[in-house]
Coordinates of C-alpha atoms and ligand atoms in Angstrom, one line a residue:
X1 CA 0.0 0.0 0.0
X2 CA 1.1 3.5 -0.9
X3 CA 0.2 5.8 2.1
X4 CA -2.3 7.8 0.2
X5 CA -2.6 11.2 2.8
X6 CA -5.1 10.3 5.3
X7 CA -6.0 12.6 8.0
X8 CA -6.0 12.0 11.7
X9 CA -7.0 14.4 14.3
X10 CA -8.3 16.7 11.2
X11 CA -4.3 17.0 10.2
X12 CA -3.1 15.8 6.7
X13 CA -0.7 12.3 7.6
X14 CA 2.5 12.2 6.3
X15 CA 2.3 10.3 3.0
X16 CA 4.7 6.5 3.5
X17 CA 4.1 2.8 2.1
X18 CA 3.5 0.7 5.1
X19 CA 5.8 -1.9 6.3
X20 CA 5.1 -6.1 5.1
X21 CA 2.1 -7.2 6.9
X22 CA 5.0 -9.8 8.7
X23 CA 6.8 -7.1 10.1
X24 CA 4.2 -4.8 10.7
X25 CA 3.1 -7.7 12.9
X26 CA 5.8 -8.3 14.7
X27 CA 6.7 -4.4 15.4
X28 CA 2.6 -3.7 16.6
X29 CA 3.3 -7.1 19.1
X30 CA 6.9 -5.1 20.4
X31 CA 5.3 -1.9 20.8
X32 CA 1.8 -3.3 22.8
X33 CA 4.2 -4.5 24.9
X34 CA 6.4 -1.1 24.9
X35 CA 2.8 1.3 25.4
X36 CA 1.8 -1.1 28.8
X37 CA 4.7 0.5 30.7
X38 CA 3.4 3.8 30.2
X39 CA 0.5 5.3 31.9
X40 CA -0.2 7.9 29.0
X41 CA 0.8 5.9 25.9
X42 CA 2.2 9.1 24.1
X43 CA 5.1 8.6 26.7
X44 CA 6.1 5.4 24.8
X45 CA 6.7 7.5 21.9
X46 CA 11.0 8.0 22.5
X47 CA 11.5 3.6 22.8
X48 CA 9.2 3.4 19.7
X49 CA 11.2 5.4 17.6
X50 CA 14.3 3.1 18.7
X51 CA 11.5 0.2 17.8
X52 CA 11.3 1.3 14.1
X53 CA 15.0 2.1 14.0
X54 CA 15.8 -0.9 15.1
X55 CA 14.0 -2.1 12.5
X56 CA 15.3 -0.3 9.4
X57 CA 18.5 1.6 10.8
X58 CA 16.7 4.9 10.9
X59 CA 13.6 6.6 11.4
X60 CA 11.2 6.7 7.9
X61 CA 8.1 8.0 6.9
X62 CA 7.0 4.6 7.1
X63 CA 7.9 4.7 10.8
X64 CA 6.8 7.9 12.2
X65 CA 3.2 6.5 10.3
X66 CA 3.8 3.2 12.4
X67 CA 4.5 5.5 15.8
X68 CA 1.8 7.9 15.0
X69 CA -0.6 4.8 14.6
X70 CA 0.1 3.5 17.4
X71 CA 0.0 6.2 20.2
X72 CA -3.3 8.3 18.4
X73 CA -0.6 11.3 17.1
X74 CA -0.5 13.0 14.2
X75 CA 3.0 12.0 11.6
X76 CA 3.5 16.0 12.2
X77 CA 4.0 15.4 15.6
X78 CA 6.1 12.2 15.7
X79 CA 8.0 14.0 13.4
X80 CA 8.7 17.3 15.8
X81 CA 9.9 14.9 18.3
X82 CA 11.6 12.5 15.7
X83 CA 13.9 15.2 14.4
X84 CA 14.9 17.0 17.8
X85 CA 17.0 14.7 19.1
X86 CA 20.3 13.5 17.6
X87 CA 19.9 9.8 18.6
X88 CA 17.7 9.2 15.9
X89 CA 19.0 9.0 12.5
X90 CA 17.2 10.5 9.8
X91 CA 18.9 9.1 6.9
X92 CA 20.0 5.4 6.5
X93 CA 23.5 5.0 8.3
X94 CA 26.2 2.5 9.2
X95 CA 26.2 -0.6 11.7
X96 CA 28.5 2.2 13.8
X97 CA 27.6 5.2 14.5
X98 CA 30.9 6.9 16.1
X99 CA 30.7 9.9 17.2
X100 CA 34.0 12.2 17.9
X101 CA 32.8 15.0 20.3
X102 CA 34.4 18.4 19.1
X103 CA 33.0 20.3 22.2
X104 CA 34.9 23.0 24.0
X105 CA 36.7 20.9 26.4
X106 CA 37.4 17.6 23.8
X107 CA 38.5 19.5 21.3
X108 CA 41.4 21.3 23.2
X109 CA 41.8 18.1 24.2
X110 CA 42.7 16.1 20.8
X111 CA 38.9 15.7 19.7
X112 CA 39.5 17.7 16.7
X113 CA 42.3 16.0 15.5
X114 CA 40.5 12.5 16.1
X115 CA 37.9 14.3 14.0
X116 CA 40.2 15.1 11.1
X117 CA 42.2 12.3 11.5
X118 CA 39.0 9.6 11.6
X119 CA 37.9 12.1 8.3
X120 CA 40.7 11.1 6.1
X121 CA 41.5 7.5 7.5
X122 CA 37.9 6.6 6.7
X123 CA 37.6 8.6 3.7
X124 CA 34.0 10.6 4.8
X125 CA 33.3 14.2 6.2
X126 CA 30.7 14.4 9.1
X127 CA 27.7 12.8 9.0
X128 CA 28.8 10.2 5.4
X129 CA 28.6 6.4 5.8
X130 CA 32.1 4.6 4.8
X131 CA 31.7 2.1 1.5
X132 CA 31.1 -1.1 3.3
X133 CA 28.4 0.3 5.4
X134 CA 30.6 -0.2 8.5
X135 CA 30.9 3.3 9.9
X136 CA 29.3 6.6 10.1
X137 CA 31.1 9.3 10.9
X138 CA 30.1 12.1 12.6
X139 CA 30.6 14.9 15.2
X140 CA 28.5 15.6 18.5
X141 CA 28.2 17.6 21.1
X142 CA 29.4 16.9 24.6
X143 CA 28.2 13.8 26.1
X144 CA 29.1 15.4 29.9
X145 CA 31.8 12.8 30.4
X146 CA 34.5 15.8 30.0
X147 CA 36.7 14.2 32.9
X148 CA 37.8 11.2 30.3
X149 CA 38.4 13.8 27.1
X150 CA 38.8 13.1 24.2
X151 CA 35.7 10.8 24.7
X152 CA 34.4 9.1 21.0
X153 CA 31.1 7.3 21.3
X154 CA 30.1 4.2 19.5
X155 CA 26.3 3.6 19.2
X156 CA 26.6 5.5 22.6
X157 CA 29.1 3.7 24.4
X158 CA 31.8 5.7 25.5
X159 CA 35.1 5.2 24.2
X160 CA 37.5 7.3 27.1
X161 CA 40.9 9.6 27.0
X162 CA 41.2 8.6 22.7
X163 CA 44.0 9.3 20.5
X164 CA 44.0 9.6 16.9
X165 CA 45.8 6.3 16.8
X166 CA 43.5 4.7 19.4
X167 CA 40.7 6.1 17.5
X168 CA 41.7 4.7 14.1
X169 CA 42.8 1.2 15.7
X170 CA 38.9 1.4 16.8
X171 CA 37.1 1.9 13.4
X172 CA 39.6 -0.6 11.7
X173 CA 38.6 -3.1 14.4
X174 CA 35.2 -2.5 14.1
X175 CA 35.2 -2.5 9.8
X176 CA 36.7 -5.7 10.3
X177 CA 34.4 -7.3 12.6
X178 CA 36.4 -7.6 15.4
X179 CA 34.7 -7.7 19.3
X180 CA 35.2 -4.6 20.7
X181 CA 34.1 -3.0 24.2
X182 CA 33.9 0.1 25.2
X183 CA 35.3 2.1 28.2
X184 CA 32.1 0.8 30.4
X185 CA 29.9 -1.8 29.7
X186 CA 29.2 -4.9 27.2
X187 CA 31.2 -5.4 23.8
X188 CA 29.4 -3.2 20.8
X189 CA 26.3 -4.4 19.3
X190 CA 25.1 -2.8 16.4
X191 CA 23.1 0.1 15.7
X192 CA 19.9 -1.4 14.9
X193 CA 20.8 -3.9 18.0
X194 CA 21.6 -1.0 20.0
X195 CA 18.3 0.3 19.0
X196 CA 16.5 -2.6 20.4
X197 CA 18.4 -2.2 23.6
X198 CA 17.0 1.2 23.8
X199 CA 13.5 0.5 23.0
X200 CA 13.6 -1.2 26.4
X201 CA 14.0 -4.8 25.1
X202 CA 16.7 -6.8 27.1
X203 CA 20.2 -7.1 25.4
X204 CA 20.4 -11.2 25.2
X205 CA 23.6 -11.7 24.8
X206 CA 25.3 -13.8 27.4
X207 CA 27.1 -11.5 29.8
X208 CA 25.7 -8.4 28.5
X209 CA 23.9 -7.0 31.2
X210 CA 26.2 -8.1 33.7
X211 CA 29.1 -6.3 32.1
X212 CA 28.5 -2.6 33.6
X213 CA 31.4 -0.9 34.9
X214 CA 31.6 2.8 36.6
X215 CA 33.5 5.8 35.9
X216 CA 36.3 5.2 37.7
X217 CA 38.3 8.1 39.9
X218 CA 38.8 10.5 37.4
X219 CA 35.0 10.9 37.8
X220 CA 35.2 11.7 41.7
X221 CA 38.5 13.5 41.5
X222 CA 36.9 17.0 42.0
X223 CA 35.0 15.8 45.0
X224 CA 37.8 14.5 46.5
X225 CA 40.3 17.2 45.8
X226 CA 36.9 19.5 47.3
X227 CA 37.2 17.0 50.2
X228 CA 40.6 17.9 51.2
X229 CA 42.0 14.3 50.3
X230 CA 45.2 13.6 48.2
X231 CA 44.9 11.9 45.2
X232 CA 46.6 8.8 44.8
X233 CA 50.1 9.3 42.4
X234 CA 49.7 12.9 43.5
X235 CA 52.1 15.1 45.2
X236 CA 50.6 16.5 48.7
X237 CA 50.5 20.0 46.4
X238 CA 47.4 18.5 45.1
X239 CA 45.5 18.4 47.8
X240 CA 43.1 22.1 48.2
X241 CA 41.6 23.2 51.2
X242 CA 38.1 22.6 51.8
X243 CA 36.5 26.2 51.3
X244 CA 33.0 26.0 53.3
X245 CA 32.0 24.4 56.2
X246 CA 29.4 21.3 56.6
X247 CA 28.9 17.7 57.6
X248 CA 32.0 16.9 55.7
X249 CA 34.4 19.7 57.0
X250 CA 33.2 21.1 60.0
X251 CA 36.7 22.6 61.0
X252 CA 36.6 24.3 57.3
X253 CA 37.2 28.2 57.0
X254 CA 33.3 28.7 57.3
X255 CA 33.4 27.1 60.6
X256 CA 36.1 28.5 61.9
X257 CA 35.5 32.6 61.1
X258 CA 32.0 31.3 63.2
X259 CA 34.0 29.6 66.1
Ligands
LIG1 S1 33.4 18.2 26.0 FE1 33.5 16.2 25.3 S2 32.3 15.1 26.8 FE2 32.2 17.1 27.5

């Protein structure tokens, strides 16, 4: 079936073939089972989007029709929220989306030069798919995980404290089907696995879930230098004095200008 426009809720529907009646099957079954979470089904709109991408690698007409179906909204909306946040591709992509962040504090880092370097090693600008389909290449914006910079990200993992070598030994791994894990967490999936994850579905691979991981010290480094505490493989010049008074320094300057 072609989409001819329909209306819904008196607005014109975006016009989309619809999927195989096998997958469209299968996808209404997933997302049933995604809207009974919610209270208000329009919540279950962000996991269906990673539904349908899941399902082709990036958001089409045909799957902002399926959403809109679904959850009683118009294709205009599911759209608006469709094209507003940077997870969800709008055009079809690789298996790996890796994402060099080129924010303030990266990029002073070494993020641009991972950029440029990642540019010409894989042949694409920002936002181009590599030949084989492998990689997409593309810049982002910081992912608030400036204590490990130059952070890439791979489908959203985080990849910590790259180097343009590092980063190139990465996307050659990946293009040739190597297991790699990121930083934190379970080996790479793919994109349209990754989707799946996202949509709320449980990541069945053996290990997966268990394999977590935490920031590490660089991550608490602040709060302990805020503390008063030396850090280890620091000299005692590292160590600040706490500036204000409370539970965890009651003999801090605060305190004692009070005393
Ligand atoms: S600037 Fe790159 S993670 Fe914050």
């Amino acid at each position: 079936m072609t989409g001819t426009p329909a209306t819904h809720l008196g607005m014109p529907e975006l016009p989309a073939p619809d999927y195989p009646a096998e997958i469209r099957a299968r996808l209404e079954a997933d997302a049933k089972e995604v809207i009974a979470r919610y209270p208000d089904s329009r919540s279950a709109l962000l996991p269906l989007l990673h539904l349908v991408q899941a399902e082709e690698g990036h958001v089409t007409r045909t799957g902002i029709r399926f959403c809109a179906g679904q959850l009683g909204l118009t294709t205009a909306e599911v759209t608006a929220v469709s094209t507003f946040y940077s997870m969800y591709r709008r055009r079809a992509g690789g298996d790996y989306q890796v994402g060099v962040c080129t924010n303030t504090l990266c990029a002073v880092m070494g993020g641009d030069a991972i950029f440029e370097e990642l540019k010409e090693h894989l042949g694409v600008g920002n936002d181009e798919t590599t030949e084989d389909g492998a990689i997409t290449l593309e810049h982002i914006e910081c992912n608030a995980a400036c204590d490990f910079a130059p952070v890439v990200m791979v489908n959203w993992e985080f990849f910590d404290n790259q180097t343009p070598e590092s980063a190139k030994r990465l996307v050659d791994d990946l293009r040739a089907g190597r297991t790699v894990a990121p930083t934190r967490g379970a080996p790479l999936c793919t994109y349209k696995e990754t989707a799946r994850v996202l949509a709320g579905f449980p990541d069945q691979r053996p290990g997966a879930v268990e394999a977590t991981g935490s920031a590490g010290a660089a991550s608490l480094a602040g709060l302990r230098l805020a503390k008063g505490e030396a850090l280890p493989g620091r000299g005692a010049d590292h160590v600040i004095a706490p500036r204000t008074a409370g539970p965890d320094n009651p003999a801090g300057p605060a305190a004692k200008e009070g005393e």
